[in-house]
Amino acid sequence: MAFEEFLDPVTLPARLAGGAVAIGNFDGVHRGHRAVIEAAEALARGSHPGPGHQPRPAIALSFEPHPRSLFRPDEPLFRLTPPALKARLLEKAGLDALVTLTFDRGLAGMTAEEFLEELVVRRLGAHAVAVGYDFHFGKDRRGTPEFLVQHGRALGLDIAIVAPTRESGEAVSSSAIRRALAAGDIPRANRLLGHEWSVLSTVVHGEKRGRELVFPPRIWRSTLNAASPMAFMPCAP
């Protein structure tokens, strides 16, 4: 099955019905996120896959813009992975689809019950959900992991709450990776990510003065935003 992307779908195609859904922001698609993804993939395979068993789809549910942009707009957030790069990494992780919901006042105002019943069960047709230990959802963050287990199972969902992944005693998180990058510690950031940190960029035309240099520069329009903790000056092709 080819990887598919959906933005604010009313429903999903029948081929993706009954899927196992990994829910999160997935900024960085780091080792902790991949543990959640692997839990969703395990739920999709089922407990006792036998000969001829067809696994259910494994789907990521994410949000754009990042919720912090809505709740704390005056505090710029450095995104480890803009949407296009996040989608690439989720595909590489083996998922079948990415569903992105626009995070606005309407979504933020949904109760935890509405989020599960309306979005996860009715619109996505999920049969299972995997989240990280610190994931909250719904108005006033009432959708705790404990709530998800209790209310989700009452709706017939299989639930996986994934424990933190740790590196040198610290929980792997997007915030920890941002701190490592801000300190210039790219090796640590890469260890937490589980892959090399990268950015997407487009080579653009400048004033062509670089032709006079020994090493003509490349000018990039990158995905780094104003909150980036570092700047880059590529100087050679």
PDB file of C-alpha atoms in Angstrom:
ATOM      1  CA  MET A   1       0.000   0.000   0.000  1.00  0.00           C
ATOM      2  CA  ALA A   2       1.440   3.360  -1.050  1.00  0.00           C
ATOM      3  CA  PHE A   3       1.766   6.025   1.644  1.00  0.00           C
ATOM      4  CA  GLU A   4      -1.116   8.504   1.558  1.00  0.00           C
ATOM      5  CA  GLU A   5      -1.695  11.934   3.109  1.00  0.00           C
ATOM      6  CA  PHE A   6      -5.004  13.494   4.109  1.00  0.00           C
ATOM      7  CA  LEU A   7      -5.809  16.997   5.346  1.00  0.00           C
ATOM      8  CA  ASP A   8      -8.958  17.407   7.485  1.00  0.00           C
ATOM      9  CA  PRO A   9     -10.756  14.395   6.002  1.00  0.00           C
ATOM     10  CA  VAL A  10     -14.444  13.884   6.725  1.00  0.00           C
ATOM     11  CA  THR A  11     -13.835  10.139   6.470  1.00  0.00           C
ATOM     12  CA  LEU A  12     -11.037   7.904   5.229  1.00  0.00           C
ATOM     13  CA  PRO A  13     -11.202   5.565   2.228  1.00  0.00           C
ATOM     14  CA  ALA A  14     -12.491   2.067   2.951  1.00  0.00           C
ATOM     15  CA  ARG A  15      -9.001   0.629   2.450  1.00  0.00           C
ATOM     16  CA  LEU A  16      -7.844   2.516   5.569  1.00  0.00           C
ATOM     17  CA  ALA A  17     -10.868   1.698   7.720  1.00  0.00           C
ATOM     18  CA  GLY A  18     -10.286  -0.063  11.014  1.00  0.00           C
ATOM     19  CA  GLY A  19      -6.730   1.165  11.294  1.00  0.00           C
ATOM     20  CA  ALA A  20      -4.450   1.557  14.291  1.00  0.00           C
ATOM     21  CA  VAL A  21      -3.763   5.255  14.853  1.00  0.00           C
ATOM     22  CA  ALA A  22      -0.614   6.741  16.388  1.00  0.00           C
ATOM     23  CA  ILE A  23      -1.513  10.210  17.666  1.00  0.00           C
ATOM     24  CA  GLY A  24       0.934  13.051  18.341  1.00  0.00           C
ATOM     25  CA  ASN A  25       2.594  16.158  16.994  1.00  0.00           C
ATOM     26  CA  PHE A  26       5.590  14.090  15.862  1.00  0.00           C
ATOM     27  CA  ASP A  27       7.903  17.106  15.577  1.00  0.00           C
ATOM     28  CA  GLY A  28      11.256  15.532  14.754  1.00  0.00           C
ATOM     29  CA  VAL A  29       9.864  11.990  14.435  1.00  0.00           C
ATOM     30  CA  HIS A  30      12.400  11.102  17.107  1.00  0.00           C
ATOM     31  CA  ARG A  31      13.040   7.814  18.918  1.00  0.00           C
ATOM     32  CA  GLY A  32      10.179   8.386  21.356  1.00  0.00           C
ATOM     33  CA  HIS A  33       7.791   9.038  18.485  1.00  0.00           C
ATOM     34  CA  ARG A  34       8.958   5.918  16.699  1.00  0.00           C
ATOM     35  CA  ALA A  35       8.189   3.871  19.814  1.00  0.00           C
ATOM     36  CA  VAL A  36       4.595   5.128  19.550  1.00  0.00           C
ATOM     37  CA  ILE A  37       4.553   4.340  15.829  1.00  0.00           C
ATOM     38  CA  GLU A  38       5.872   0.832  16.490  1.00  0.00           C
ATOM     39  CA  ALA A  39       3.131   0.323  19.090  1.00  0.00           C
ATOM     40  CA  ALA A  40       0.511   1.328  16.518  1.00  0.00           C
ATOM     41  CA  GLU A  41       2.046  -1.012  13.959  1.00  0.00           C
ATOM     42  CA  ALA A  42       1.940  -3.848  16.506  1.00  0.00           C
ATOM     43  CA  LEU A  43      -1.751  -3.127  17.167  1.00  0.00           C
ATOM     44  CA  ALA A  44      -2.343  -3.135  13.411  1.00  0.00           C
ATOM     45  CA  ARG A  45      -0.705  -6.551  13.059  1.00  0.00           C
ATOM     46  CA  GLY A  46      -2.803  -7.992  15.885  1.00  0.00           C
ATOM     47  CA  SER A  47      -1.871 -10.236  18.774  1.00  0.00           C
ATOM     48  CA  HIS A  48      -1.775 -13.533  16.887  1.00  0.00           C
ATOM     49  CA  PRO A  49      -0.954 -12.986  13.217  1.00  0.00           C
ATOM     50  CA  GLY A  50      -1.174 -16.319  11.493  1.00  0.00           C
ATOM     51  CA  PRO A  51      -0.930 -17.600   7.920  1.00  0.00           C
ATOM     52  CA  GLY A  52      -2.992 -15.468   5.589  1.00  0.00           C
ATOM     53  CA  HIS A  53      -3.485 -12.797   8.252  1.00  0.00           C
ATOM     54  CA  GLN A  54      -3.865  -9.330   6.741  1.00  0.00           C
ATOM     55  CA  PRO A  55      -2.648  -6.542   9.036  1.00  0.00           C
ATOM     56  CA  ARG A  56      -4.821  -3.494   9.462  1.00  0.00           C
ATOM     57  CA  PRO A  57      -3.534  -0.097   8.289  1.00  0.00           C
ATOM     58  CA  ALA A  58      -1.227   1.856  10.598  1.00  0.00           C
ATOM     59  CA  ILE A  59      -1.907   5.587  10.471  1.00  0.00           C
ATOM     60  CA  ALA A  60      -0.411   8.711  12.047  1.00  0.00           C
ATOM     61  CA  LEU A  61      -2.729  11.476  13.251  1.00  0.00           C
ATOM     62  CA  SER A  62      -0.982  14.822  13.630  1.00  0.00           C
ATOM     63  CA  PHE A  63      -1.795  18.521  13.844  1.00  0.00           C
ATOM     64  CA  GLU A  64      -0.808  21.675  11.940  1.00  0.00           C
ATOM     65  CA  PRO A  65       0.049  24.282  12.907  1.00  0.00           C
ATOM     66  CA  HIS A  66       1.729  23.107  16.086  1.00  0.00           C
ATOM     67  CA  PRO A  67      -0.728  23.647  18.991  1.00  0.00           C
ATOM     68  CA  ARG A  68       1.743  25.931  20.726  1.00  0.00           C
ATOM     69  CA  SER A  69       1.338  28.393  17.844  1.00  0.00           C
ATOM     70  CA  LEU A  70      -2.303  28.796  18.863  1.00  0.00           C
ATOM     71  CA  PHE A  71      -1.912  28.850  22.630  1.00  0.00           C
ATOM     72  CA  ARG A  72       1.338  30.838  22.834  1.00  0.00           C
ATOM     73  CA  PRO A  73       1.603  32.818  19.587  1.00  0.00           C
ATOM     74  CA  ASP A  74       4.113  35.294  21.051  1.00  0.00           C
ATOM     75  CA  GLU A  75       6.636  32.523  21.737  1.00  0.00           C
ATOM     76  CA  PRO A  76       8.151  31.397  18.400  1.00  0.00           C
ATOM     77  CA  LEU A  77       8.615  27.650  18.188  1.00  0.00           C
ATOM     78  CA  PHE A  78      11.580  26.141  16.383  1.00  0.00           C
ATOM     79  CA  ARG A  79      10.164  23.272  14.349  1.00  0.00           C
ATOM     80  CA  LEU A  80      12.491  20.299  14.063  1.00  0.00           C
ATOM     81  CA  THR A  81      10.582  19.012  11.044  1.00  0.00           C
ATOM     82  CA  PRO A  82       8.279  21.165   8.911  1.00  0.00           C
ATOM     83  CA  PRO A  83       5.229  19.321   7.545  1.00  0.00           C
ATOM     84  CA  ALA A  84       6.814  18.042   4.331  1.00  0.00           C
ATOM     85  CA  LEU A  85       9.837  16.576   6.103  1.00  0.00           C
ATOM     86  CA  LYS A  86       7.678  15.139   8.888  1.00  0.00           C
ATOM     87  CA  ALA A  87       5.590  13.327   6.283  1.00  0.00           C
ATOM     88  CA  ARG A  88       8.722  11.861   4.674  1.00  0.00           C
ATOM     89  CA  LEU A  89       9.961  10.518   7.998  1.00  0.00           C
ATOM     90  CA  LEU A  90       6.573   9.056   8.924  1.00  0.00           C
ATOM     91  CA  GLU A  91       6.450   7.283   5.576  1.00  0.00           C
ATOM     92  CA  LYS A  92       9.966   5.958   6.151  1.00  0.00           C
ATOM     93  CA  ALA A  93       8.826   4.639   9.540  1.00  0.00           C
ATOM     94  CA  GLY A  94       6.522   2.248   7.714  1.00  0.00           C
ATOM     95  CA  LEU A  95       3.128   3.882   8.215  1.00  0.00           C
ATOM     96  CA  ASP A  96       0.400   3.590   5.617  1.00  0.00           C
ATOM     97  CA  ALA A  97      -1.001   7.111   5.898  1.00  0.00           C
ATOM     98  CA  LEU A  98      -0.756  10.490   7.599  1.00  0.00           C
ATOM     99  CA  VAL A  99      -3.883  12.372   8.619  1.00  0.00           C
ATOM    100  CA  THR A 100      -3.286  16.032   9.469  1.00  0.00           C
ATOM    101  CA  LEU A 101      -5.922  18.041  11.288  1.00  0.00           C
ATOM    102  CA  THR A 102      -5.875  21.830  11.228  1.00  0.00           C
ATOM    103  CA  PHE A 103      -5.330  22.896  14.816  1.00  0.00           C
ATOM    104  CA  ASP A 104      -7.619  25.871  15.305  1.00  0.00           C
ATOM    105  CA  ARG A 105     -10.003  27.151  17.991  1.00  0.00           C
ATOM    106  CA  GLY A 106     -12.644  24.688  16.880  1.00  0.00           C
ATOM    107  CA  LEU A 107     -10.406  21.659  17.345  1.00  0.00           C
ATOM    108  CA  ALA A 108      -8.922  23.054  20.553  1.00  0.00           C
ATOM    109  CA  GLY A 109     -12.445  23.492  21.941  1.00  0.00           C
ATOM    110  CA  MET A 110     -13.510  19.887  21.399  1.00  0.00           C
ATOM    111  CA  THR A 111     -14.016  17.902  24.574  1.00  0.00           C
ATOM    112  CA  ALA A 112     -11.918  14.803  25.085  1.00  0.00           C
ATOM    113  CA  GLU A 113     -15.052  12.706  24.547  1.00  0.00           C
ATOM    114  CA  GLU A 114     -15.815  14.457  21.247  1.00  0.00           C
ATOM    115  CA  PHE A 115     -12.235  14.035  20.081  1.00  0.00           C
ATOM    116  CA  LEU A 116     -12.390  10.278  20.571  1.00  0.00           C
ATOM    117  CA  GLU A 117     -15.942   9.689  19.419  1.00  0.00           C
ATOM    118  CA  GLU A 118     -16.163  12.142  16.525  1.00  0.00           C
ATOM    119  CA  LEU A 119     -12.604  12.224  15.166  1.00  0.00           C
ATOM    120  CA  VAL A 120     -10.950   8.954  16.077  1.00  0.00           C
ATOM    121  CA  VAL A 121     -13.897   6.561  15.881  1.00  0.00           C
ATOM    122  CA  ARG A 122     -16.358   8.119  13.418  1.00  0.00           C
ATOM    123  CA  ARG A 123     -14.126  10.017  10.991  1.00  0.00           C
ATOM    124  CA  LEU A 124     -11.025   7.808  11.072  1.00  0.00           C
ATOM    125  CA  GLY A 125     -12.804   4.517  11.778  1.00  0.00           C
ATOM    126  CA  ALA A 126      -9.995   3.478  14.106  1.00  0.00           C
ATOM    127  CA  HIS A 127      -9.949   0.199  15.980  1.00  0.00           C
ATOM    128  CA  ALA A 128      -6.848   0.992  18.047  1.00  0.00           C
ATOM    129  CA  VAL A 129      -4.899   4.000  19.331  1.00  0.00           C
ATOM    130  CA  ALA A 130      -1.286   4.425  20.465  1.00  0.00           C
ATOM    131  CA  VAL A 131      -0.003   7.547  22.239  1.00  0.00           C
ATOM    132  CA  GLY A 132       2.967   8.581  24.321  1.00  0.00           C
ATOM    133  CA  TYR A 133       2.861   8.653  28.114  1.00  0.00           C
ATOM    134  CA  ASP A 134       2.583  12.470  28.172  1.00  0.00           C
ATOM    135  CA  PHE A 135       0.041  12.994  25.389  1.00  0.00           C
ATOM    136  CA  HIS A 136      -3.082  14.989  26.300  1.00  0.00           C
ATOM    137  CA  PHE A 137      -6.023  15.961  24.122  1.00  0.00           C
ATOM    138  CA  GLY A 138      -9.347  17.727  24.267  1.00  0.00           C
ATOM    139  CA  LYS A 139     -10.449  20.964  25.889  1.00  0.00           C
ATOM    140  CA  ASP A 140      -8.429  21.862  28.989  1.00  0.00           C
ATOM    141  CA  ARG A 141      -6.216  18.817  28.274  1.00  0.00           C
ATOM    142  CA  ARG A 142      -8.753  16.563  29.955  1.00  0.00           C
ATOM    143  CA  GLY A 143      -7.837  13.685  27.669  1.00  0.00           C
ATOM    144  CA  THR A 144      -5.137  12.135  29.825  1.00  0.00           C
ATOM    145  CA  PRO A 145      -3.628   8.708  29.156  1.00  0.00           C
ATOM    146  CA  GLU A 146      -5.821   7.369  31.964  1.00  0.00           C
ATOM    147  CA  PHE A 147      -8.913   8.888  30.333  1.00  0.00           C
ATOM    148  CA  LEU A 148      -7.926   7.378  26.989  1.00  0.00           C
ATOM    149  CA  VAL A 149      -7.633   3.895  28.469  1.00  0.00           C
ATOM    150  CA  GLN A 150     -10.983   4.093  30.251  1.00  0.00           C
ATOM    151  CA  HIS A 151     -13.064   5.910  27.640  1.00  0.00           C
ATOM    152  CA  GLY A 152     -11.318   4.397  24.627  1.00  0.00           C
ATOM    153  CA  ARG A 153     -11.872   0.847  25.769  1.00  0.00           C
ATOM    154  CA  ALA A 154     -15.519   1.664  26.467  1.00  0.00           C
ATOM    155  CA  LEU A 155     -15.733   2.622  22.777  1.00  0.00           C
ATOM    156  CA  GLY A 156     -14.190  -0.698  21.767  1.00  0.00           C
ATOM    157  CA  LEU A 157     -10.702   0.637  21.032  1.00  0.00           C
ATOM    158  CA  ASP A 158      -7.487  -1.211  21.764  1.00  0.00           C
ATOM    159  CA  ILE A 159      -5.184   1.225  23.554  1.00  0.00           C
ATOM    160  CA  ALA A 160      -1.395   1.403  23.930  1.00  0.00           C
ATOM    161  CA  ILE A 161       0.231   3.982  26.220  1.00  0.00           C
ATOM    162  CA  VAL A 162       3.937   4.057  25.430  1.00  0.00           C
ATOM    163  CA  ALA A 163       6.520   4.667  28.157  1.00  0.00           C
ATOM    164  CA  PRO A 164       9.283   7.242  27.626  1.00  0.00           C
ATOM    165  CA  THR A 165      12.365   6.361  25.624  1.00  0.00           C
ATOM    166  CA  ARG A 166      15.463   7.477  27.540  1.00  0.00           C
ATOM    167  CA  GLU A 167      18.968   8.589  26.591  1.00  0.00           C
ATOM    168  CA  SER A 168      21.460   8.928  29.461  1.00  0.00           C
ATOM    169  CA  GLY A 169      18.578   9.068  31.904  1.00  0.00           C
ATOM    170  CA  GLU A 170      16.701  11.838  30.066  1.00  0.00           C
ATOM    171  CA  ALA A 171      13.399  11.234  28.318  1.00  0.00           C
ATOM    172  CA  VAL A 172      13.725  11.678  24.572  1.00  0.00           C
ATOM    173  CA  SER A 173      11.556  14.635  23.582  1.00  0.00           C
ATOM    174  CA  SER A 174      11.354  17.359  20.963  1.00  0.00           C
ATOM    175  CA  SER A 175      12.207  19.916  23.660  1.00  0.00           C
ATOM    176  CA  ALA A 176      15.371  18.029  24.622  1.00  0.00           C
ATOM    177  CA  ILE A 177      16.428  17.943  20.973  1.00  0.00           C
ATOM    178  CA  ARG A 178      15.809  21.682  20.592  1.00  0.00           C
ATOM    179  CA  ARG A 179      17.983  22.308  23.663  1.00  0.00           C
ATOM    180  CA  ALA A 180      20.783  20.177  22.202  1.00  0.00           C
ATOM    181  CA  LEU A 181      20.643  22.065  18.916  1.00  0.00           C
ATOM    182  CA  ALA A 182      20.580  25.423  20.705  1.00  0.00           C
ATOM    183  CA  ALA A 183      23.759  24.371  22.518  1.00  0.00           C
ATOM    184  CA  GLY A 184      25.368  23.346  19.239  1.00  0.00           C
ATOM    185  CA  ASP A 185      25.449  19.693  20.336  1.00  0.00           C
ATOM    186  CA  ILE A 186      24.363  18.145  17.051  1.00  0.00           C
ATOM    187  CA  PRO A 187      25.734  14.659  17.924  1.00  0.00           C
ATOM    188  CA  ARG A 188      23.449  14.533  20.976  1.00  0.00           C
ATOM    189  CA  ALA A 189      20.523  15.841  18.943  1.00  0.00           C
ATOM    190  CA  ASN A 190      21.124  13.083  16.401  1.00  0.00           C
ATOM    191  CA  ARG A 191      21.260  10.425  19.138  1.00  0.00           C
ATOM    192  CA  LEU A 192      17.923  11.613  20.514  1.00  0.00           C
ATOM    193  CA  LEU A 193      16.405  11.795  17.042  1.00  0.00           C
ATOM    194  CA  GLY A 194      17.701   8.419  15.958  1.00  0.00           C
ATOM    195  CA  HIS A 195      18.548   9.961  12.589  1.00  0.00           C
ATOM    196  CA  GLU A 196      20.581  12.912  11.360  1.00  0.00           C
ATOM    197  CA  TRP A 197      18.941  16.281  11.852  1.00  0.00           C
ATOM    198  CA  SER A 198      18.282  17.954   8.516  1.00  0.00           C
ATOM    199  CA  VAL A 199      16.379  20.778   6.871  1.00  0.00           C
ATOM    200  CA  LEU A 200      14.587  21.114   3.564  1.00  0.00           C
ATOM    201  CA  SER A 201      15.727  23.942   1.334  1.00  0.00           C
ATOM    202  CA  THR A 202      15.447  25.257  -2.188  1.00  0.00           C
ATOM    203  CA  VAL A 203      18.381  26.594  -4.185  1.00  0.00           C
ATOM    204  CA  VAL A 204      17.457  30.089  -5.421  1.00  0.00           C
ATOM    205  CA  HIS A 205      19.099  32.620  -7.735  1.00  0.00           C
ATOM    206  CA  GLY A 206      21.023  35.505  -6.186  1.00  0.00           C
ATOM    207  CA  GLU A 207      22.809  38.438  -7.765  1.00  0.00           C
ATOM    208  CA  LYS A 208      25.383  36.106  -9.353  1.00  0.00           C
ATOM    209  CA  ARG A 209      28.315  37.865  -7.664  1.00  0.00           C
ATOM    210  CA  GLY A 210      29.565  34.545  -6.374  1.00  0.00           C
ATOM    211  CA  ARG A 211      30.856  33.636  -9.826  1.00  0.00           C
ATOM    212  CA  GLU A 212      33.887  35.762  -8.995  1.00  0.00           C
ATOM    213  CA  LEU A 213      34.718  33.554  -5.978  1.00  0.00           C
ATOM    214  CA  VAL A 214      36.927  30.472  -5.979  1.00  0.00           C
ATOM    215  CA  PHE A 215      34.033  28.468  -4.522  1.00  0.00           C
ATOM    216  CA  PRO A 216      30.724  29.855  -5.818  1.00  0.00           C
ATOM    217  CA  PRO A 217      28.184  29.761  -2.991  1.00  0.00           C
ATOM    218  CA  ARG A 218      24.795  28.115  -3.033  1.00  0.00           C
ATOM    219  CA  ILE A 219      21.931  30.288  -1.777  1.00  0.00           C
ATOM    220  CA  TRP A 220      19.254  28.356   0.056  1.00  0.00           C
ATOM    221  CA  ARG A 221      15.728  29.293   0.974  1.00  0.00           C
ATOM    222  CA  SER A 222      15.393  26.940   3.926  1.00  0.00           C
ATOM    223  CA  THR A 223      12.591  25.700   6.115  1.00  0.00           C
ATOM    224  CA  LEU A 224      14.239  27.112   9.241  1.00  0.00           C
ATOM    225  CA  ASN A 225      12.009  29.661  10.916  1.00  0.00           C
ATOM    226  CA  ALA A 226      12.752  32.732  12.997  1.00  0.00           C
ATOM    227  CA  ALA A 227      12.965  30.625  16.141  1.00  0.00           C
ATOM    228  CA  SER A 228      15.850  28.547  14.789  1.00  0.00           C
ATOM    229  CA  PRO A 229      18.652  28.260  17.368  1.00  0.00           C
ATOM    230  CA  MET A 230      21.376  28.456  14.759  1.00  0.00           C
ATOM    231  CA  ALA A 231      22.168  29.837  11.341  1.00  0.00           C
ATOM    232  CA  PHE A 232      23.944  28.240   8.386  1.00  0.00           C
ATOM    233  CA  MET A 233      26.120  29.681   5.673  1.00  0.00           C
ATOM    234  CA  PRO A 234      26.746  27.073   2.976  1.00  0.00           C
ATOM    235  CA  CYS A 235      29.873  28.046   1.085  1.00  0.00           C
ATOM    236  CA  ALA A 236      30.619  25.268  -1.374  1.00  0.00           C
ATOM    237  CA  PRO A 237      28.561  23.046  -3.679  1.00  0.00           C
TER     238      PRO A 237
END
